[in-house]
PDB file of C-alpha atoms in Angstrom:
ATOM      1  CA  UNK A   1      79.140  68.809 130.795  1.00 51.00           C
ATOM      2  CA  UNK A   2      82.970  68.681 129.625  1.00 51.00           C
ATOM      3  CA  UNK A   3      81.841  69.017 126.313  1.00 57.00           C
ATOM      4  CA  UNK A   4      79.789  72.130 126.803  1.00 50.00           C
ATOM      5  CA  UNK A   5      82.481  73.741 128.771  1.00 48.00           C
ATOM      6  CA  UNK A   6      84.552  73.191 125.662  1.00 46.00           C
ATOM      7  CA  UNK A   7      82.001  74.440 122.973  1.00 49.00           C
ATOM      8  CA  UNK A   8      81.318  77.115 125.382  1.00 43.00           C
ATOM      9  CA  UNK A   9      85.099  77.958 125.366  1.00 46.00           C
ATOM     10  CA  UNK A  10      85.646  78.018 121.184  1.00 49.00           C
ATOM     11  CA  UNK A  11      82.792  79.974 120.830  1.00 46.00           C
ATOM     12  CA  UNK A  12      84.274  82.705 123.360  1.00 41.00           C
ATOM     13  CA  UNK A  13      87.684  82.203 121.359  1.00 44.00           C
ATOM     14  CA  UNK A  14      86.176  82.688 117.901  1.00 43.00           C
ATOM     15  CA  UNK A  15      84.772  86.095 119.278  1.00 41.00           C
ATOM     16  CA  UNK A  16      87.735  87.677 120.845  1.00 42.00           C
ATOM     17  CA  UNK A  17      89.357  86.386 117.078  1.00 44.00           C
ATOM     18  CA  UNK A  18      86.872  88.804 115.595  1.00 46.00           C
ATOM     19  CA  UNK A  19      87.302  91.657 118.153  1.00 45.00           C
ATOM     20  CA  UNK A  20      91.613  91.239 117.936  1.00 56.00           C
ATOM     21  CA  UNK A  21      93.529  90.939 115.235  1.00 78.00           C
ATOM     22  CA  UNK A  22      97.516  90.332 114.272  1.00 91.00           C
ATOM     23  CA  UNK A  23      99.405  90.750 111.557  1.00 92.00           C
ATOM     24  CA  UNK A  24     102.410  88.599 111.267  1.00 94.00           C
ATOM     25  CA  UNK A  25     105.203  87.577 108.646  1.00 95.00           C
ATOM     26  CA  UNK A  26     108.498  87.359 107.159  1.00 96.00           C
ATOM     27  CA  UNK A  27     110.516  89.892 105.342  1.00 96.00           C
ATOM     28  CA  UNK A  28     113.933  89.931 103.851  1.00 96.00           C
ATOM     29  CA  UNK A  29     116.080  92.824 104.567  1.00 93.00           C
ATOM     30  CA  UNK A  30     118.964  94.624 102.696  1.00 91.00           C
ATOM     31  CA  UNK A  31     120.795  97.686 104.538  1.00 85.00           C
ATOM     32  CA  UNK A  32     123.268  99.879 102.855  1.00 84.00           C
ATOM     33  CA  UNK A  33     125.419 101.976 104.840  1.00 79.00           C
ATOM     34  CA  UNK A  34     126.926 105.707 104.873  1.00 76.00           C
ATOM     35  CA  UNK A  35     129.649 105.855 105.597  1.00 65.00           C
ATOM     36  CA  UNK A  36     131.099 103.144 103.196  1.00 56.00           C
ATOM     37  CA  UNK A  37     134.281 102.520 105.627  1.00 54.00           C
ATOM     38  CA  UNK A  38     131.878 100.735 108.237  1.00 57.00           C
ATOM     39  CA  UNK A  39     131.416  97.854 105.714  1.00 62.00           C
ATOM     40  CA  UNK A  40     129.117  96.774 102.435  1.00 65.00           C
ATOM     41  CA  UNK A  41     125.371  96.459 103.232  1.00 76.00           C
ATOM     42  CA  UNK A  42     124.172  93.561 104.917  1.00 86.00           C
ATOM     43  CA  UNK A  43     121.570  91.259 103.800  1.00 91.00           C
ATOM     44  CA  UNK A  44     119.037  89.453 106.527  1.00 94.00           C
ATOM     45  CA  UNK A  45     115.635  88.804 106.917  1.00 96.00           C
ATOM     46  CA  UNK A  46     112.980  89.354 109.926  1.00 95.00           C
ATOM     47  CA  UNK A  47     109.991  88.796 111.636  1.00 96.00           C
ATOM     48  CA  UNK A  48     107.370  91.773 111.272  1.00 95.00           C
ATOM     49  CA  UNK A  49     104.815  92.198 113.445  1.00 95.00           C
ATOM     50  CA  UNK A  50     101.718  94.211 114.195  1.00 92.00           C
ATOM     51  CA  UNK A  51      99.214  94.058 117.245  1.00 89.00           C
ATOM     52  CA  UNK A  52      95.825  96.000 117.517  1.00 83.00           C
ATOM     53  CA  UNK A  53      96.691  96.534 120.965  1.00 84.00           C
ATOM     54  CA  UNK A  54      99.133  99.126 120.285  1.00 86.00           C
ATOM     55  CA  UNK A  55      99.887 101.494 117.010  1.00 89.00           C
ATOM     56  CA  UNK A  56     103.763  99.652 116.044  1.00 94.00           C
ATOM     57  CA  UNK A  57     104.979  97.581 113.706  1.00 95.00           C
ATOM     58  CA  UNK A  58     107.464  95.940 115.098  1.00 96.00           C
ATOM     59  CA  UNK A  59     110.581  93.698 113.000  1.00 96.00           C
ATOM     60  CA  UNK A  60     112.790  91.614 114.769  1.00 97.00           C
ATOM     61  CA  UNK A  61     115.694  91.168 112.572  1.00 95.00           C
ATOM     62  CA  UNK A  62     119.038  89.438 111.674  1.00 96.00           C
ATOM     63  CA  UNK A  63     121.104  90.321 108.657  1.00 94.00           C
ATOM     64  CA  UNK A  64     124.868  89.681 108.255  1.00 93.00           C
ATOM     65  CA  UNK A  65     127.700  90.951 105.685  1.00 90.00           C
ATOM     66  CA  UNK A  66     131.541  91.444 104.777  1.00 87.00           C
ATOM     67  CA  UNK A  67     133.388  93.193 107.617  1.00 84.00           C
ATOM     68  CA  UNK A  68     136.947  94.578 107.396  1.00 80.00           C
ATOM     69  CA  UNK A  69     138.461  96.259 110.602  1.00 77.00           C
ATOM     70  CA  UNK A  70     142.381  96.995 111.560  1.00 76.00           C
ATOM     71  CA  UNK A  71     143.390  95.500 114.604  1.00 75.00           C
ATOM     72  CA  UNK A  72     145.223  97.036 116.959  1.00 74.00           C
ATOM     73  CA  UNK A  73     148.335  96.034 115.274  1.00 78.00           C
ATOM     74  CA  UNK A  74     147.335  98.381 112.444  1.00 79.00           C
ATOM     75  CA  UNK A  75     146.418  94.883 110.483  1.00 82.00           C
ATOM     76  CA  UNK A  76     143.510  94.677 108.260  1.00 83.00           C
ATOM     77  CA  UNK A  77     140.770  92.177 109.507  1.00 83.00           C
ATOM     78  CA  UNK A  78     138.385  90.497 107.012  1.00 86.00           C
ATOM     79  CA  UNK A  79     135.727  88.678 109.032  1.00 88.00           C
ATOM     80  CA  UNK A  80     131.553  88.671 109.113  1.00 90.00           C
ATOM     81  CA  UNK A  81     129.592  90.795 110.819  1.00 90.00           C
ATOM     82  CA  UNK A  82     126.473  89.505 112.312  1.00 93.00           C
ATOM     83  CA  UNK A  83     123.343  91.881 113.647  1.00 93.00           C
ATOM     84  CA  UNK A  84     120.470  91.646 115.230  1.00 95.00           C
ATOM     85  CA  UNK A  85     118.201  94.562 115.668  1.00 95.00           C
ATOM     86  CA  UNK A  86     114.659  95.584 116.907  1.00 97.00           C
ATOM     87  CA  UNK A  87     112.489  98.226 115.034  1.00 97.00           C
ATOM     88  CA  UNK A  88     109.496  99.781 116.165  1.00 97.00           C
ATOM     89  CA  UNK A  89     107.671 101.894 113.735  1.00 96.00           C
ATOM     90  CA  UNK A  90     104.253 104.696 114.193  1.00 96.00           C
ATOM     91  CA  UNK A  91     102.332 105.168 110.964  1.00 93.00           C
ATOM     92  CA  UNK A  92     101.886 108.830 110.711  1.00 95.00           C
ATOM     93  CA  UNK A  93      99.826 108.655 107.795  1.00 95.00           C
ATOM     94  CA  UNK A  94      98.376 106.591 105.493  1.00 93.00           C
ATOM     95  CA  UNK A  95      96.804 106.807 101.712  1.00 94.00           C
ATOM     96  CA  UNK A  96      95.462 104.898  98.809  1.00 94.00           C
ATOM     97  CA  UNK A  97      96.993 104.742  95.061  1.00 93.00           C
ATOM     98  CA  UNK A  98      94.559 102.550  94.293  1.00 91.00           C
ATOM     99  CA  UNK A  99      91.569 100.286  95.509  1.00 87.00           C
ATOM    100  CA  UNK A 100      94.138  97.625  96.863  1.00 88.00           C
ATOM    101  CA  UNK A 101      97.345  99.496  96.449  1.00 95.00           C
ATOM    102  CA  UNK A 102      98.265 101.713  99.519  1.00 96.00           C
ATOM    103  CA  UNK A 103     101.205 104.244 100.611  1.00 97.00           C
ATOM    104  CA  UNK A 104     102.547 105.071 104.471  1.00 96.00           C
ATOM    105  CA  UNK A 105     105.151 106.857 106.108  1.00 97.00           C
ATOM    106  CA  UNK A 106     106.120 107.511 109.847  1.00 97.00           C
ATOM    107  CA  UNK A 107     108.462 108.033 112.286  1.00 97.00           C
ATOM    108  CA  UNK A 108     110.112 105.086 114.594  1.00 97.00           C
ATOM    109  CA  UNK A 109     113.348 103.779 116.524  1.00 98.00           C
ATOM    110  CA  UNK A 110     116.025 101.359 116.015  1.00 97.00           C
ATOM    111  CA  UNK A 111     118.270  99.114 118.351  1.00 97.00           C
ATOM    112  CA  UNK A 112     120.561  96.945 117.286  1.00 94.00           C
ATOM    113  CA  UNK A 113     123.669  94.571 118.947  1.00 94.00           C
ATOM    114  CA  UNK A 114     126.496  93.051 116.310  1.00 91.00           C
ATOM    115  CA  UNK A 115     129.489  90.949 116.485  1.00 90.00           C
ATOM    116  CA  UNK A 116     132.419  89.420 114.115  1.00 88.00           C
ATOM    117  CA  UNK A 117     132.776  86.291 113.410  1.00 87.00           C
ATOM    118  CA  UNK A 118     136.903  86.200 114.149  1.00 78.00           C
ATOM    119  CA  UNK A 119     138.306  87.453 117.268  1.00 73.00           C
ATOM    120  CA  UNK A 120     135.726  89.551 119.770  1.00 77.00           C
ATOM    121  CA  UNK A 121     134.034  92.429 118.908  1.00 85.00           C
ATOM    122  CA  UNK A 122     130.723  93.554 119.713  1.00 88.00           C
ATOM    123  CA  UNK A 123     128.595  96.682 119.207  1.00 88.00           C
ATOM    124  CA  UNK A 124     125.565  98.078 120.201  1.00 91.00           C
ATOM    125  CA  UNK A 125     123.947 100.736 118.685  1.00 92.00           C
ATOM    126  CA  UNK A 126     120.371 102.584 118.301  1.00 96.00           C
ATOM    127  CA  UNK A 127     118.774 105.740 116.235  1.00 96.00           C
ATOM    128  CA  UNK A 128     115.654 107.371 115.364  1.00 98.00           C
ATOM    129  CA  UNK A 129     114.573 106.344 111.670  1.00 97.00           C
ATOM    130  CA  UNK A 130     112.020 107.957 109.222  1.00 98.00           C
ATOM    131  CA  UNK A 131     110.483 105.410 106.397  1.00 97.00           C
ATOM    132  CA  UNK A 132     108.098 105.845 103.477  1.00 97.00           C
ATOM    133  CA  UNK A 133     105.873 102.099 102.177  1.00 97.00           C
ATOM    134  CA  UNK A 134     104.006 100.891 100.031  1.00 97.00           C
ATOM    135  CA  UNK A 135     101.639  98.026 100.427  1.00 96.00           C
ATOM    136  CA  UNK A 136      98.842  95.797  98.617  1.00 95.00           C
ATOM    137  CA  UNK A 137      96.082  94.411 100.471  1.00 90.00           C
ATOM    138  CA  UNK A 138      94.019  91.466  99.344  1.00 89.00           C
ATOM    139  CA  UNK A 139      92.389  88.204  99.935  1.00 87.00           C
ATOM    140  CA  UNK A 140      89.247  90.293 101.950  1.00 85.00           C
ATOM    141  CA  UNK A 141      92.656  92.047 103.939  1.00 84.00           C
ATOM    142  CA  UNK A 142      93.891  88.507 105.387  1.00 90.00           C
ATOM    143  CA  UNK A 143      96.913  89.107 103.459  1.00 94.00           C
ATOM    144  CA  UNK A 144      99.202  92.024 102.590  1.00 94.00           C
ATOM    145  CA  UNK A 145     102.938  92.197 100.897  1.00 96.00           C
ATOM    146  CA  UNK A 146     104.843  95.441 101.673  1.00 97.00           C
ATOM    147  CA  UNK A 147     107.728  97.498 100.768  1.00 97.00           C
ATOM    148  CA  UNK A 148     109.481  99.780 102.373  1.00 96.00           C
ATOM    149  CA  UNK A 149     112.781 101.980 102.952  1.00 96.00           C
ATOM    150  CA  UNK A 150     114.338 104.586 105.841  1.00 96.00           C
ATOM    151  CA  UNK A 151     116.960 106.817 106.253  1.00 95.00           C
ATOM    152  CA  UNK A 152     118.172 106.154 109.891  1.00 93.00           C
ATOM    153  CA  UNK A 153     121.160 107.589 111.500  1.00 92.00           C
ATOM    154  CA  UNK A 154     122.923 105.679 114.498  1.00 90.00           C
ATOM    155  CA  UNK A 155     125.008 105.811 116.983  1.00 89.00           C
ATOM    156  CA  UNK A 156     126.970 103.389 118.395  1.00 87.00           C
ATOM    157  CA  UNK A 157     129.862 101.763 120.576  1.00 86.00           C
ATOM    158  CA  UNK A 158     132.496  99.375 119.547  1.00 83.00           C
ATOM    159  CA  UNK A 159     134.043  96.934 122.431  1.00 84.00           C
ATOM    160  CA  UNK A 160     136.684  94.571 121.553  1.00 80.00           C
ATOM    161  CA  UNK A 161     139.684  93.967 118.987  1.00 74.00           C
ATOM    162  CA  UNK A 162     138.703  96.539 116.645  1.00 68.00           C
ATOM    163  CA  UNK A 163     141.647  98.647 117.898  1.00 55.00           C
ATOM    164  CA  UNK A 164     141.112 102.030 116.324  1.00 60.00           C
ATOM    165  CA  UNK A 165     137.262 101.346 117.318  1.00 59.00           C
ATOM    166  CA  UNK A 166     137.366 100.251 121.064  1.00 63.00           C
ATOM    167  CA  UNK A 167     134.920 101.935 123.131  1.00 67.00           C
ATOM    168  CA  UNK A 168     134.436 104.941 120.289  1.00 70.00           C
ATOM    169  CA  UNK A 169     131.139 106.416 119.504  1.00 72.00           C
ATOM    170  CA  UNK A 170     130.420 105.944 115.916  1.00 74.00           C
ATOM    171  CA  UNK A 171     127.680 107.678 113.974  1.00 82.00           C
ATOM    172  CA  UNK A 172     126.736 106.134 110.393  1.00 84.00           C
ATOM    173  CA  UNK A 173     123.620 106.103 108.468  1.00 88.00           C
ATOM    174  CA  UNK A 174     121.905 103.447 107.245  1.00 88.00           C
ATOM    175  CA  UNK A 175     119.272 103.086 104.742  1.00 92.00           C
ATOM    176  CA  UNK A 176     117.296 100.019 105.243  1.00 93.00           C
ATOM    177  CA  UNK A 177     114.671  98.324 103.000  1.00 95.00           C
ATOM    178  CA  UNK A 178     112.791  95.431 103.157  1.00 95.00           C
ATOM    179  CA  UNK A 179     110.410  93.432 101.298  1.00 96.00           C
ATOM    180  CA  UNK A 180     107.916  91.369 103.233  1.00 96.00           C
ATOM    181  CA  UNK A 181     104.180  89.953 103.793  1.00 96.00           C
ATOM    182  CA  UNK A 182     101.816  89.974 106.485  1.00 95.00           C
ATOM    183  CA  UNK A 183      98.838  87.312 107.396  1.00 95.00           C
ATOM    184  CA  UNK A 184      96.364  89.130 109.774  1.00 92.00           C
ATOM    185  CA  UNK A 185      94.233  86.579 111.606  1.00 88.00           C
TER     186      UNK A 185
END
């Protein structure tokens, strides 16, 4: 009986597999910033993922990079600034170049939450973002490598010993792109 249950059980798995599917998979990340006072670009990598349930891709991220602040005693500050950010990306539209090679762009939004490695600062910050892909599908679609770049402007708040910084709204423009694959089971 147990073992009938179970067969009974994988073979109800094996069909949802077929009805559901989810792409998963690393990228690595490399943002370059406007204005060039808030610091070189960062480098990171991320998780990207997609469900059928629901029309994002989402990337959960962490990149880090060369930070230099002045201090409240007018002092500069040469530390490492680490981020961590959530994107969540709509596919307006979608095209072929070729058989396997495709193109997208879309809309989507941005949050991310930083701090240095001396003393204690921490901001937050979050924006709209536009992005144009590319992408190559193969192995019957299981697999597919991307690339992509945005333009997306933030704004954000500064807490801590970043004296000139503390508690200011700060608008800056980044320009994100990543290189990545996806397995879709």
């Amino acid at each position: 009986m147990k073992k009938k249950i179970l067969v009974l059980g994988a073979s109800l798995c094996l069909a949802c597999l077929s009805a559901f599917s989810i792409g998963i998979g690393p990228q690595v990340n490399v943002n370059p910033i406007i204005p060039i006072w808030d610091g070189p670009s960062m480098w990171g990598a991320a998780c990207s993922v997609k469900f059928d349930s629901m029309p994002i891709y989402w990337a959960f991220g962490f990149d880090s990079g060369y930070y230099t602040y002045e201090d409240e005693d007018g002092h500069n500050v040469h530390t490492t600034k680490y981020t961590t950010s959530v994107t969540g990306d709509y596919h307006i539209k979608e095209g072929k170049f070729t058989e396997m090679l495709g193109w997208y762009w879309g809309f989507g939004a941005v949050f991310s939450a930083s701090f240095t490695a001396k003393h204690s600062n921490y901001y937050v910050s979050a924006g709209p973002r536009i992005y144009f892909g590319m992408n190559w599908k193969f192995n019957n679609d299981t697999m597919e490598v991307f690339a992509q770049t945005a333009a997306q402007p933030e704004l954000g708040l500064a807490f801590g010993e970043d004296g000139k910084e503390n508690g200011f709204i700060r608008p800056a423009i980044y320009i994100p792109s990543n290189i990545g694959i996806r397995f879709w089971f």
